[in-house]
mmCIF file of C-alpha atoms (C1' of nucleotides) in Angstrom:
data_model
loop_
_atom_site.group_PDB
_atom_site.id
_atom_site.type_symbol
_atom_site.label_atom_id
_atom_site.label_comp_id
_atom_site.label_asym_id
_atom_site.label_seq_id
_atom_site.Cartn_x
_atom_site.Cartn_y
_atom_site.Cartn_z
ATOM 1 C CA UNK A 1301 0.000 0.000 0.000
ATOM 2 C CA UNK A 1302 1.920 2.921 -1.349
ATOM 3 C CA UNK A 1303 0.715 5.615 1.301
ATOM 4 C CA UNK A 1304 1.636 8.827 -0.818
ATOM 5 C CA UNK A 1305 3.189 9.553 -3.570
ATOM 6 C CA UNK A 1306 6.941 9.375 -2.799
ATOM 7 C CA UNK A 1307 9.816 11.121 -4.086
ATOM 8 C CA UNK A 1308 13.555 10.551 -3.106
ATOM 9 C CA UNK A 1309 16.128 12.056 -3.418
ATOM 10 C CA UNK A 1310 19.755 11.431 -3.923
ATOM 11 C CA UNK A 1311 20.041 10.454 0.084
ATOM 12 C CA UNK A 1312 17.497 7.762 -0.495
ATOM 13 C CA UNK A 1313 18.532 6.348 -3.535
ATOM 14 C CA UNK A 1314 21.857 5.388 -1.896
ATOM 15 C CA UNK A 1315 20.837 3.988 0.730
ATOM 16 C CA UNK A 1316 18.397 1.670 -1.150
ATOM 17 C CA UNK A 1317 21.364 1.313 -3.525
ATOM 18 C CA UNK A 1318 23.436 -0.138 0.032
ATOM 19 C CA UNK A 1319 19.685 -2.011 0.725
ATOM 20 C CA UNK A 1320 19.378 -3.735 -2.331
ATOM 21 C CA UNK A 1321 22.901 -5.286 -1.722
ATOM 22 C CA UNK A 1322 22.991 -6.104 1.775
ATOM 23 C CA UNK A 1323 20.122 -4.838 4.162
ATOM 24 C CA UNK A 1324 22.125 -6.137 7.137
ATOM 25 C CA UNK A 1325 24.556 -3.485 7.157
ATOM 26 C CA UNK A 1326 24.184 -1.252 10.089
ATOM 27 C CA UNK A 1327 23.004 2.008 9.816
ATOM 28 C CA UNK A 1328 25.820 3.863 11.405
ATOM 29 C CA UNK A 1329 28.061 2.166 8.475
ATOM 30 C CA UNK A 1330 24.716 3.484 6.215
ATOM 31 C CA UNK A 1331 24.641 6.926 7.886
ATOM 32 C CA UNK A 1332 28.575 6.934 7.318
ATOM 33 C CA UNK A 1333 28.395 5.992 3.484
ATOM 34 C CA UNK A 1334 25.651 8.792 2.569
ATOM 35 C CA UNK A 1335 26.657 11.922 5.480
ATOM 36 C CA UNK A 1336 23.763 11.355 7.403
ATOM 37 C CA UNK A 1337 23.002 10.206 10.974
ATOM 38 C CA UNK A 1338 21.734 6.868 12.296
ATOM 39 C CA UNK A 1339 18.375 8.080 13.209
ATOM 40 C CA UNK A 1340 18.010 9.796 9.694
ATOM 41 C CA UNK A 1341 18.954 6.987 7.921
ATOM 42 C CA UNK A 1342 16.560 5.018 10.508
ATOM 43 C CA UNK A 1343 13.618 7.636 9.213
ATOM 44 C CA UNK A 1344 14.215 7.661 5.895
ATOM 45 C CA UNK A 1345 14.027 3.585 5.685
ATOM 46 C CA UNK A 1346 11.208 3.380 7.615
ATOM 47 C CA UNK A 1347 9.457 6.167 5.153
ATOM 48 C CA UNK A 1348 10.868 4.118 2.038
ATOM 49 C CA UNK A 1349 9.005 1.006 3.872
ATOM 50 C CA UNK A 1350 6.000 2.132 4.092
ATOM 51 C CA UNK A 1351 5.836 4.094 1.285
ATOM 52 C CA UNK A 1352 6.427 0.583 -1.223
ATOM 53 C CA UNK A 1353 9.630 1.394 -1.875
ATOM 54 C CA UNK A 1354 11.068 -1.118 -0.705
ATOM 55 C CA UNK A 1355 8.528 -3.953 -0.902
ATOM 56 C CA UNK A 1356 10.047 -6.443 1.145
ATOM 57 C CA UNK A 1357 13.341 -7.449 3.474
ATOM 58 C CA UNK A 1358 14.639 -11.160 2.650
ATOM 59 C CA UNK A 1359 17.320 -13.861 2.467
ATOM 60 C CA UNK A 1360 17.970 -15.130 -0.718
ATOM 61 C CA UNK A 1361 17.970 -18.850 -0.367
ATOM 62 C CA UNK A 1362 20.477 -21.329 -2.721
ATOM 63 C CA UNK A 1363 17.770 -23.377 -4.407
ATOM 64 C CA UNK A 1364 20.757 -26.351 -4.848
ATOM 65 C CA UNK A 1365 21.101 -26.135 -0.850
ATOM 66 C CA UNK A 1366 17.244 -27.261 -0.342
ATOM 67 C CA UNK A 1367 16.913 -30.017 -3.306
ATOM 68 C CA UNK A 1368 15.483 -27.787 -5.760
ATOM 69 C CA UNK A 1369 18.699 -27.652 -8.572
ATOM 70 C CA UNK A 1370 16.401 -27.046 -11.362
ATOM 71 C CA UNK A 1371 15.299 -23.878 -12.766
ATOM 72 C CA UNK A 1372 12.582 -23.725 -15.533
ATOM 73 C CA UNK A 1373 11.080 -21.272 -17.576
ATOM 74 C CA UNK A 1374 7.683 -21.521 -19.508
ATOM 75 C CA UNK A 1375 6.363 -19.512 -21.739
ATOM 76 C CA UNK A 1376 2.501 -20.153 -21.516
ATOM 77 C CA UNK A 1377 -0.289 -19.160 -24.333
ATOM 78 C CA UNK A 1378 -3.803 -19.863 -23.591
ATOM 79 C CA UNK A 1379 -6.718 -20.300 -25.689
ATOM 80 C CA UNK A 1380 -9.092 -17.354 -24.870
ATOM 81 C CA UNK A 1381 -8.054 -14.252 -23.436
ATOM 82 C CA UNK A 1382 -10.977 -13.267 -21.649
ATOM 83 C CA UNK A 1383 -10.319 -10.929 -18.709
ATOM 84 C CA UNK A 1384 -12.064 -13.725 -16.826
ATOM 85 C CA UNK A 1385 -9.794 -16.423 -18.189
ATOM 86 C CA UNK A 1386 -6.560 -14.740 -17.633
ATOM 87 C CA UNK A 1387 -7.252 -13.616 -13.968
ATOM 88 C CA UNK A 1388 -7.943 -17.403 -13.293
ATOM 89 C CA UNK A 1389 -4.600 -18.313 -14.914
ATOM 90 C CA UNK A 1390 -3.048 -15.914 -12.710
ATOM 91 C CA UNK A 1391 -4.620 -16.844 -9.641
ATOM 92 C CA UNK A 1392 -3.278 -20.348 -10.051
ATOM 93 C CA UNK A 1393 -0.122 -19.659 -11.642
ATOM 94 C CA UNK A 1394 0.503 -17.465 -8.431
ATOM 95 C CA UNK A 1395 -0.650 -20.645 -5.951
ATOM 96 C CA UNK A 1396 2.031 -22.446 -7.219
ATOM 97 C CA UNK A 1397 5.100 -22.548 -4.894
ATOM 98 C CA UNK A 1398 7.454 -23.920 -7.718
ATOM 99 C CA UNK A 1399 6.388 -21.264 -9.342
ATOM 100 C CA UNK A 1400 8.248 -18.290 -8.520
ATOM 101 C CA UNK A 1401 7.594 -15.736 -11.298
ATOM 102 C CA UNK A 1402 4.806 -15.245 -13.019
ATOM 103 C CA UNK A 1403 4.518 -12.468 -15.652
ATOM 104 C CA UNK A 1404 1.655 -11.481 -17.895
ATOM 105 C CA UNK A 1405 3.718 -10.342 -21.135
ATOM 106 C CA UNK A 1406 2.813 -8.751 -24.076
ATOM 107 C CA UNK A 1407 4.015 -10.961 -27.442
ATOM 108 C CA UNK A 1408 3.943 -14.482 -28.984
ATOM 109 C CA UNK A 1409 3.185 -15.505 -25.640
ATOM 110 C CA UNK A 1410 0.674 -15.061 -22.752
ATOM 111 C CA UNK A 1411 2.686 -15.895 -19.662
ATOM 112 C CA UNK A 1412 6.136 -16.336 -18.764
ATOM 113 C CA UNK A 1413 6.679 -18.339 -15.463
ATOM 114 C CA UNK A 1414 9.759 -19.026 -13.558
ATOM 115 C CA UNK A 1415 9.693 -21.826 -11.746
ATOM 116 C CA UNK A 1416 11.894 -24.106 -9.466
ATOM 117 C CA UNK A 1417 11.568 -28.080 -9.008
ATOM 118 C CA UNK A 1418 13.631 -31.084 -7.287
ATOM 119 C CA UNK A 1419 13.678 -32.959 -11.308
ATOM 120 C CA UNK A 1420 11.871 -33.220 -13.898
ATOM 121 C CA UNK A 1421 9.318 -35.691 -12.753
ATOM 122 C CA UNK A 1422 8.394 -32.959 -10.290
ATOM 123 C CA UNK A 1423 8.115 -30.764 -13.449
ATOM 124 C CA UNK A 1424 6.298 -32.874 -15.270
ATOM 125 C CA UNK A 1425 3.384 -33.602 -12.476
ATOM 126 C CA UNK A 1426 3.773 -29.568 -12.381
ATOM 127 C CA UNK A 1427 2.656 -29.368 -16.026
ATOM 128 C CA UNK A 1428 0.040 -31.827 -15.666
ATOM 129 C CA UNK A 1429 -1.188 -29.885 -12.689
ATOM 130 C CA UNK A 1430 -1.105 -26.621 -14.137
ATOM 131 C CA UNK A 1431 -1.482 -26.619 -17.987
ATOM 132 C CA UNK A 1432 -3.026 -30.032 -19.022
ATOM 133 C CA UNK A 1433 -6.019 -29.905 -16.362
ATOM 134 C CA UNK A 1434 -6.949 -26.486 -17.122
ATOM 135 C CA UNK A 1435 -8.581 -26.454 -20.796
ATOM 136 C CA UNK A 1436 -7.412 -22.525 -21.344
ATOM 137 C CA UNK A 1437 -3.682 -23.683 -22.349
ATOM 138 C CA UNK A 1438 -3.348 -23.566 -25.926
ATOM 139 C CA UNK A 1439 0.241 -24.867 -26.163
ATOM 140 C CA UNK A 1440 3.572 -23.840 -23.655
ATOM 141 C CA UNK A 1441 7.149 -23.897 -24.609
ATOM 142 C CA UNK A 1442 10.121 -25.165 -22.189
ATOM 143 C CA UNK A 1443 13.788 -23.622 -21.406
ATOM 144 C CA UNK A 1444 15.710 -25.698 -19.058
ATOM 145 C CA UNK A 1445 18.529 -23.244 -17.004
ATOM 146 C CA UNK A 1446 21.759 -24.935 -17.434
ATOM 147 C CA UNK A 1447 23.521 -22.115 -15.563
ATOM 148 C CA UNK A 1448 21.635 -19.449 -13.939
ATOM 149 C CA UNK A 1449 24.089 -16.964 -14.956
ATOM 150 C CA UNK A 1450 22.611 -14.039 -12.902
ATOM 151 C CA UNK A 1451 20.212 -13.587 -10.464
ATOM 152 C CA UNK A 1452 18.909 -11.351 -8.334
ATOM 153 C CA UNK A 1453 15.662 -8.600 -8.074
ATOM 154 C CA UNK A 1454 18.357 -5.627 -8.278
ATOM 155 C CA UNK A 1455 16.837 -2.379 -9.880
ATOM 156 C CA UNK A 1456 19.048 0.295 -11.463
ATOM 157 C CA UNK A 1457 18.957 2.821 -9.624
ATOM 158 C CA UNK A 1458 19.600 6.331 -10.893
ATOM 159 C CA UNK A 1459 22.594 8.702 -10.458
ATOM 160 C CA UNK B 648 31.976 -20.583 -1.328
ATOM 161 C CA UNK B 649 29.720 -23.058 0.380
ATOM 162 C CA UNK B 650 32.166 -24.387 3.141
ATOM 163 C CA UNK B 651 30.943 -28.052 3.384
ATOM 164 C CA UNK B 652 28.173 -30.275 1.981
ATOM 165 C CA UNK B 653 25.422 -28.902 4.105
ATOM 166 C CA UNK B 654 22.915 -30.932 5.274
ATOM 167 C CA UNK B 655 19.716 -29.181 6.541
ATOM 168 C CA UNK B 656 17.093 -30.276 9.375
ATOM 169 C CA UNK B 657 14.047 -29.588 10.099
ATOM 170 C CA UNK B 658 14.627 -26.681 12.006
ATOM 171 C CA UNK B 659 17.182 -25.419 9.656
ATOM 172 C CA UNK B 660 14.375 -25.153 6.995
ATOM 173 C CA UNK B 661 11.710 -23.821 9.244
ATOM 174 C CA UNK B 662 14.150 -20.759 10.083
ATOM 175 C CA UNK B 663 14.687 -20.501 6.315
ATOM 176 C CA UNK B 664 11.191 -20.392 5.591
ATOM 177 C CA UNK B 665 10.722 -17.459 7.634
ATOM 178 C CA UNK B 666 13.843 -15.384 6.657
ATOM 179 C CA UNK B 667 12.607 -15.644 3.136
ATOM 180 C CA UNK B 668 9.720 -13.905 3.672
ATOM 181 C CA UNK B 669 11.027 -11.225 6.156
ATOM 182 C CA UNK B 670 14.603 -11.419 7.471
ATOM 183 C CA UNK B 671 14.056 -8.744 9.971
ATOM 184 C CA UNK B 672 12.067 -10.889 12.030
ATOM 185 C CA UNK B 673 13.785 -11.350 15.573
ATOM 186 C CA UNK B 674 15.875 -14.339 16.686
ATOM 187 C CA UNK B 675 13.773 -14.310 19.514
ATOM 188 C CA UNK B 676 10.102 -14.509 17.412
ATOM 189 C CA UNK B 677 12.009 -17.456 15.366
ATOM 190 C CA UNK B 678 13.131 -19.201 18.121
ATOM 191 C CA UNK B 679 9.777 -19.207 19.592
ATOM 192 C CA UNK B 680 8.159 -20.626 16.550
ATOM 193 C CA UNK B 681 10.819 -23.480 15.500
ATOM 194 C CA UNK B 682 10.808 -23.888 19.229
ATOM 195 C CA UNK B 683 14.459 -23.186 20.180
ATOM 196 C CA UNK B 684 16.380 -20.497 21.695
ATOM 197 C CA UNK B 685 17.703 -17.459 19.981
ATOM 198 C CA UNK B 686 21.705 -18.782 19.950
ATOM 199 C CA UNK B 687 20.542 -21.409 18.714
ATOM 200 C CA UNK B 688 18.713 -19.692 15.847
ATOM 201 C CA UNK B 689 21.748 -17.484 15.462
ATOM 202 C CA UNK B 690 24.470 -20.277 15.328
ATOM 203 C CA UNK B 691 22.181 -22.017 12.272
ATOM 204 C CA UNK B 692 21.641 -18.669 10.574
ATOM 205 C CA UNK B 693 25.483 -18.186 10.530
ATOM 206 C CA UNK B 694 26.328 -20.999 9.855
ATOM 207 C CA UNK B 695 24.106 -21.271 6.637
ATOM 208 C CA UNK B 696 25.289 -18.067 5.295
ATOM 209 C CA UNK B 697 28.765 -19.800 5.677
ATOM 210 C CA UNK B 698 27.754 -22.715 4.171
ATOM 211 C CA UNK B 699 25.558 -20.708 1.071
ATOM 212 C CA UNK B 700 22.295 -22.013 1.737
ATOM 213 C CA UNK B 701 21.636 -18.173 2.344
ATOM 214 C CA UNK B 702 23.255 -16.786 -0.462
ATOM 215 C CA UNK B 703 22.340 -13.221 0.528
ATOM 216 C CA UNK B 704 20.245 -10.249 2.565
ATOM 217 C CA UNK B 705 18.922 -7.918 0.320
ATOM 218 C CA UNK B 706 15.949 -5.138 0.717
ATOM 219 C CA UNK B 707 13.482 -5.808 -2.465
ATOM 220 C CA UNK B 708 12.766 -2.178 -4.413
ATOM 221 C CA UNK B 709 9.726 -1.336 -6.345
ATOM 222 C CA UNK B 710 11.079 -0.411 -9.760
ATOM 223 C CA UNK B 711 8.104 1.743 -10.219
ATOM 224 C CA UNK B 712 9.139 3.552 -7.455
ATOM 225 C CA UNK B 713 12.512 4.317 -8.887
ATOM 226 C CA UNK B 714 11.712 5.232 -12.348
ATOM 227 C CA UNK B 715 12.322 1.919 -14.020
ATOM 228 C CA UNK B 716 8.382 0.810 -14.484
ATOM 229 C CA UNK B 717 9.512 -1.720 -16.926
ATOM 230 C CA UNK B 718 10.270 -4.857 -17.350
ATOM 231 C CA UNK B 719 10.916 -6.825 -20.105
ATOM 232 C CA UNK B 720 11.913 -10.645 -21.089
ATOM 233 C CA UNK B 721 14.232 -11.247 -23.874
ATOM 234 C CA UNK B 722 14.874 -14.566 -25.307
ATOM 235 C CA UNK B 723 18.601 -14.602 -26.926
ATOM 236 C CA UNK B 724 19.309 -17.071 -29.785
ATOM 237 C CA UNK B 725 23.262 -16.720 -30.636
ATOM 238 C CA UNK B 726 24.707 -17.467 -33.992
ATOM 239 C CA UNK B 727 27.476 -19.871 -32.997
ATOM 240 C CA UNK B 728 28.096 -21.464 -29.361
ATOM 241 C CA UNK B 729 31.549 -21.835 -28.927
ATOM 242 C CA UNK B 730 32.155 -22.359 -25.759
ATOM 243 C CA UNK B 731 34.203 -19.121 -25.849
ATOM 244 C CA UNK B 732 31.817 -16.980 -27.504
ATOM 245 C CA UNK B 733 29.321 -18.182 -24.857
ATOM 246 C CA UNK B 734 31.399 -17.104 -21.812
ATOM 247 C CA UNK B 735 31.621 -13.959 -23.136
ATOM 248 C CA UNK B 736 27.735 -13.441 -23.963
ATOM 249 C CA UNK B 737 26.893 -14.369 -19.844
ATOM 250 C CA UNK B 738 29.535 -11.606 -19.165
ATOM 251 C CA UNK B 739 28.082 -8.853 -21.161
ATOM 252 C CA UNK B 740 24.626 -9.627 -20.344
ATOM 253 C CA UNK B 741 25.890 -9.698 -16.577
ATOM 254 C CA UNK B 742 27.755 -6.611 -16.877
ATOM 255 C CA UNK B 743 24.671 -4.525 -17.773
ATOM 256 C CA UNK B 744 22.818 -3.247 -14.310
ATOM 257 C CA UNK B 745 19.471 -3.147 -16.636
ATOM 258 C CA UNK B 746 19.854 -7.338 -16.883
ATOM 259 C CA UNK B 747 17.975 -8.132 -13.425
ATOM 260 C CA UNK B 748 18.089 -11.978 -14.349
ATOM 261 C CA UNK B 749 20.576 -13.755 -17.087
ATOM 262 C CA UNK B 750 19.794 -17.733 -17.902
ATOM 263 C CA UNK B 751 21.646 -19.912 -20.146
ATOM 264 C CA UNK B 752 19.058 -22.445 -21.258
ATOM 265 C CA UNK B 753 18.141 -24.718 -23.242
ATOM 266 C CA UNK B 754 15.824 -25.263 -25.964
ATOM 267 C CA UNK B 755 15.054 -22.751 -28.963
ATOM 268 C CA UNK B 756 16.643 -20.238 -27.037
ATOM 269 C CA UNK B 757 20.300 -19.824 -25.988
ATOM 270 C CA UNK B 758 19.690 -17.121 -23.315
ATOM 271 C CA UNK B 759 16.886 -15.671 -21.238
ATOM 272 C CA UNK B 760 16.865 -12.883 -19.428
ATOM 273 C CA UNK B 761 15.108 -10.062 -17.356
ATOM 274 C CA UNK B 762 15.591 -6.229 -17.900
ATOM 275 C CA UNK B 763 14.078 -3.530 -16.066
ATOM 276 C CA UNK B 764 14.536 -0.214 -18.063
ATOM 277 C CA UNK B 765 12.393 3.160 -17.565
ATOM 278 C CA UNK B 766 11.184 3.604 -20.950
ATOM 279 C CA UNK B 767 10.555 1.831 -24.244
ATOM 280 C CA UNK B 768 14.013 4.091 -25.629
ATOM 281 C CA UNK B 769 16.075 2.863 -22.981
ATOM 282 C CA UNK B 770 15.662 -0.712 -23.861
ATOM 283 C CA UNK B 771 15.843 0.235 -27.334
ATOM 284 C CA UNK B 772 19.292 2.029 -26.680
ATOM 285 C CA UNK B 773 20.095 -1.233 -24.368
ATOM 286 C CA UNK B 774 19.218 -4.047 -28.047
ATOM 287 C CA UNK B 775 21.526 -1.980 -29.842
ATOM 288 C CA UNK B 776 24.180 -2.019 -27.364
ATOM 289 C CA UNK B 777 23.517 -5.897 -26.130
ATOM 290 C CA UNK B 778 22.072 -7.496 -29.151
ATOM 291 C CA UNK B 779 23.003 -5.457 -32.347
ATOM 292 C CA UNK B 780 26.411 -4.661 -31.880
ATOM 293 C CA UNK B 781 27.501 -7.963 -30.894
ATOM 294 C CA UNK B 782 28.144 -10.292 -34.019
ATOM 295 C CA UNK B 783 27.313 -13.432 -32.404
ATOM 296 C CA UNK B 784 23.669 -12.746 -31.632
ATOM 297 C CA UNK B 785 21.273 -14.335 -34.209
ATOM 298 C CA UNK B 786 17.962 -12.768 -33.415
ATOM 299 C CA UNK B 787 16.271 -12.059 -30.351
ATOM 300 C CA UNK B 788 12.504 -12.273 -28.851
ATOM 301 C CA UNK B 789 10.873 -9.397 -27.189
ATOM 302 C CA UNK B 790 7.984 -9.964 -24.304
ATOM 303 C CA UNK B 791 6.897 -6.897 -22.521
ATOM 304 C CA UNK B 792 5.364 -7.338 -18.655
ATOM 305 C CA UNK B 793 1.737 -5.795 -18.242
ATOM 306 C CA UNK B 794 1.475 -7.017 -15.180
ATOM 307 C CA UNK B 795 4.245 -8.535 -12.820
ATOM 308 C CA UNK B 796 1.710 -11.167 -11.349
ATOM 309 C CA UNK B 797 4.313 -13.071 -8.759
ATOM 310 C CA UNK B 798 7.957 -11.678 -7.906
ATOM 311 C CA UNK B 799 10.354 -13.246 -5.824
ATOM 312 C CA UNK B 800 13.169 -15.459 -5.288
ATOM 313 C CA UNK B 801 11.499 -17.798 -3.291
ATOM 314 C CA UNK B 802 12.115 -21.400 -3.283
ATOM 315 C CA UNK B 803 9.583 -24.185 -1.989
ATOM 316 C CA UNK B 804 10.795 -25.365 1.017
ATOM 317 C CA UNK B 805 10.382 -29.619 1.822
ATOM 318 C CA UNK B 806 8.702 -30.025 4.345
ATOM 319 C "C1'" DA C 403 31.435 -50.787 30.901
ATOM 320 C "C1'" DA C 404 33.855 -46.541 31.607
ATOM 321 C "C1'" DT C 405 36.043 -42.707 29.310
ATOM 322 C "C1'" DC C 406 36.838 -39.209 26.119
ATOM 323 C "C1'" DC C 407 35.594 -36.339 22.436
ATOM 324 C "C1'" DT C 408 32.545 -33.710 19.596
ATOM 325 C "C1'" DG C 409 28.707 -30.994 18.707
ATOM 326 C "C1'" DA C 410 24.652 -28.569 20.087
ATOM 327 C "C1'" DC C 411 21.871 -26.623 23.524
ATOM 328 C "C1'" DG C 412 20.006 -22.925 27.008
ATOM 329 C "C1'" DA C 413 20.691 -19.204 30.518
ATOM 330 C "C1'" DA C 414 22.862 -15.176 31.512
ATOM 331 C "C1'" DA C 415 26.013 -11.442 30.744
ATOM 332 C "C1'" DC C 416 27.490 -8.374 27.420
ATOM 333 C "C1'" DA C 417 27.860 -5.483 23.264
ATOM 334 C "C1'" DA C 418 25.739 -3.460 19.479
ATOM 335 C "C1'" DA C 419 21.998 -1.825 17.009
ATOM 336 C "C1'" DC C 420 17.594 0.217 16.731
ATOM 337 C "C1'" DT C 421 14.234 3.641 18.322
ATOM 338 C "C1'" DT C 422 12.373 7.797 20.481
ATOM 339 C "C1'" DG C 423 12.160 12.622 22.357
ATOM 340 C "C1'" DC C 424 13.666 17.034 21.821
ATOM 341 C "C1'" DA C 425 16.072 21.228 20.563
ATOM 342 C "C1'" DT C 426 18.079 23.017 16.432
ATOM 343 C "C1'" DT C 427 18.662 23.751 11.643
ATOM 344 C "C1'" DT C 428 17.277 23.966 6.879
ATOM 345 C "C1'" DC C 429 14.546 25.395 3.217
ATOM 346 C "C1'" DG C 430 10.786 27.048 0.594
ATOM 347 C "C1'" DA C 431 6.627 30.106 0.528
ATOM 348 C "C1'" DG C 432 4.628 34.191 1.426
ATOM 349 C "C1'" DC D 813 12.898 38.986 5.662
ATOM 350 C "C1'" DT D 814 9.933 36.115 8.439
ATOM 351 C "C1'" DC D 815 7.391 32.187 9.227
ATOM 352 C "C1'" DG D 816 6.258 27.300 9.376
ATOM 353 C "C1'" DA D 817 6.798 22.669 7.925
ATOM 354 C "C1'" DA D 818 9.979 19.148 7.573
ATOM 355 C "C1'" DA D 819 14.353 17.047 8.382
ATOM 356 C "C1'" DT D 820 18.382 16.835 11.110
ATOM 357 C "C1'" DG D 821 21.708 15.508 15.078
ATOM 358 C "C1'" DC D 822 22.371 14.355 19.769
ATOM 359 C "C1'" DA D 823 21.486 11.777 23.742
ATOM 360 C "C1'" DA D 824 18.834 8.644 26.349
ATOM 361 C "C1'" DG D 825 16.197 4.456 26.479
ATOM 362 C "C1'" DT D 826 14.875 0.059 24.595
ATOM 363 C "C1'" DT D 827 15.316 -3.920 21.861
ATOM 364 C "C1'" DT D 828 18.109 -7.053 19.478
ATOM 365 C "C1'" DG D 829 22.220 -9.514 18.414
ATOM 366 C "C1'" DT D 830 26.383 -11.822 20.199
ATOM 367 C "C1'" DT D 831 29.498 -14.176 23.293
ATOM 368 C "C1'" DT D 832 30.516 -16.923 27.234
ATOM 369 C "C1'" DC D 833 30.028 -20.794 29.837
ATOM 370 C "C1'" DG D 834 28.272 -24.909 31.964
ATOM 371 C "C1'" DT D 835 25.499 -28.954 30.657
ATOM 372 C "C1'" DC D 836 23.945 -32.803 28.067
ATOM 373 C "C1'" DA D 837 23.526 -36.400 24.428
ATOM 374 C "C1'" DG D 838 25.673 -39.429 21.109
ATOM 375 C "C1'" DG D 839 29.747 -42.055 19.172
ATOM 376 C "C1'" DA D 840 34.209 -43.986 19.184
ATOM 377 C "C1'" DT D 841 38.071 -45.740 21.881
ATOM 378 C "C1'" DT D 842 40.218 -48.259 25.493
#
DNA sequence: AATCCTGACGAAACAAACTTGCATTTCGAG
DNA sequence: CTCGAAATGCAAGTTTGTTTCGTCAGGATT
């Protein structure tokens, strides 16, 4: 819930820039990095936070470490588009816990999903689950991540 | 550098589950819910940040928020994939801050990957300096997000 | 069977970080 | 130039994170 429109200035945009890499740095080490004091740093997060600026504070967890080694992408297109239709793809596209993006895209196709299994036998009940038991999937298409060369939800942020 | 083949209990996932949905929570809150005591919690977190089950602690930002409302999927299809010429495609694309997300796949595609620009121009600017004025890339697909349904990093958990 | 060693735990003491109140400063509008 | 809103820094108070230390359980050795 964005509570107003926000607006930040240079001081904000480096600390998010410190945020978006490590949001267990201190904020004396923050304050030191930008000139400002703890406590303003302290405000200006807390602003930022519930603002929607920052959406959310998390650990980024090594799929390989928890027996999920496989990342997939699909690229979904359905049959009919109707509003209807594609909110109920999206409601159970976003149910999924394998699935870990979900995108509604403009282009050749409908969705694009991102999603993260144990093998492919878990993918392929996953497919069953979600495209061949609804009747709205026209056809998907399959990349299999050999090397997941970069990831990460870091946003440019501006000068 | 994951230290040593980790191998993760129960409890061990149940902390995970709840740093990757807010990793401010307290030691304390966690160690009341996977029913142990906040060292405790502490030496596990530690020690899987060590071992790179946590692989990181980042603040998520709203791309809208910072001027970069877009986001866009490109599927990569290179002309020849020598091994070399591959290496140096996943460094380029993970050079550029505007890549979010940079997969070497399989299937009709050689790479995917995610981009978050603030206009329609910038990524335009961004083909021509990825895609165009490389030799090796063969043709590219464009998919444009209308609506970022589900956005994380999150990985199902066993339970 | 007794012993030693290793690893993990909890309680308490300790250190560090976060948070709040308040006086002051800054900055834009009138 | 003056005023007021908003942001700042400092200092105190509170919460959280971290270390220490004594205990206990399991496994291997003697």
């Amino acid at each position: 819930m964005p509570a107003s429109p926000p607006s930040l200035d240079s001081f904000d945009l480096a600390i998010l820039a410190i945020l978006q890499r490590d949001n267990t740095t201190p904020q004396r080490l923050i304050g030191e990095a930008v000139n400002l004091s703890a406590p303003a740093v302290q405000r200006r997060i807390k602003r930022m936070e519930q603002t929607g600026v920052i959406a959310g504070n998390v650990a980024l967890v090594e799929p390989a470490a928890v027996g999920q080694p496989i990342t997939i992408f699909v690229e979904v297109e359905l049959e009919s588009e109707r509003t209807e239709l594609i909110d109920a793809a999206k409601r159970q596209f976003s149910a999924a816990p394998e699935v870990q993006q979900c995108y509604y895209v403009t282009g050749e196709a409908d969705f694009i999903l991102v999603i993260t299994v144990a093998d492919m036998g878990a993918y392929e009940a996953l497919t069953r689950k979600l495209f061949f038991d609804s009747n709205n999937v026209r056809k998907f298409r399959t990349f299999v991540a050999m090397d997941r060369v970069k990831v990460g939800l870091t946003v440019p942020l501006p000068d």
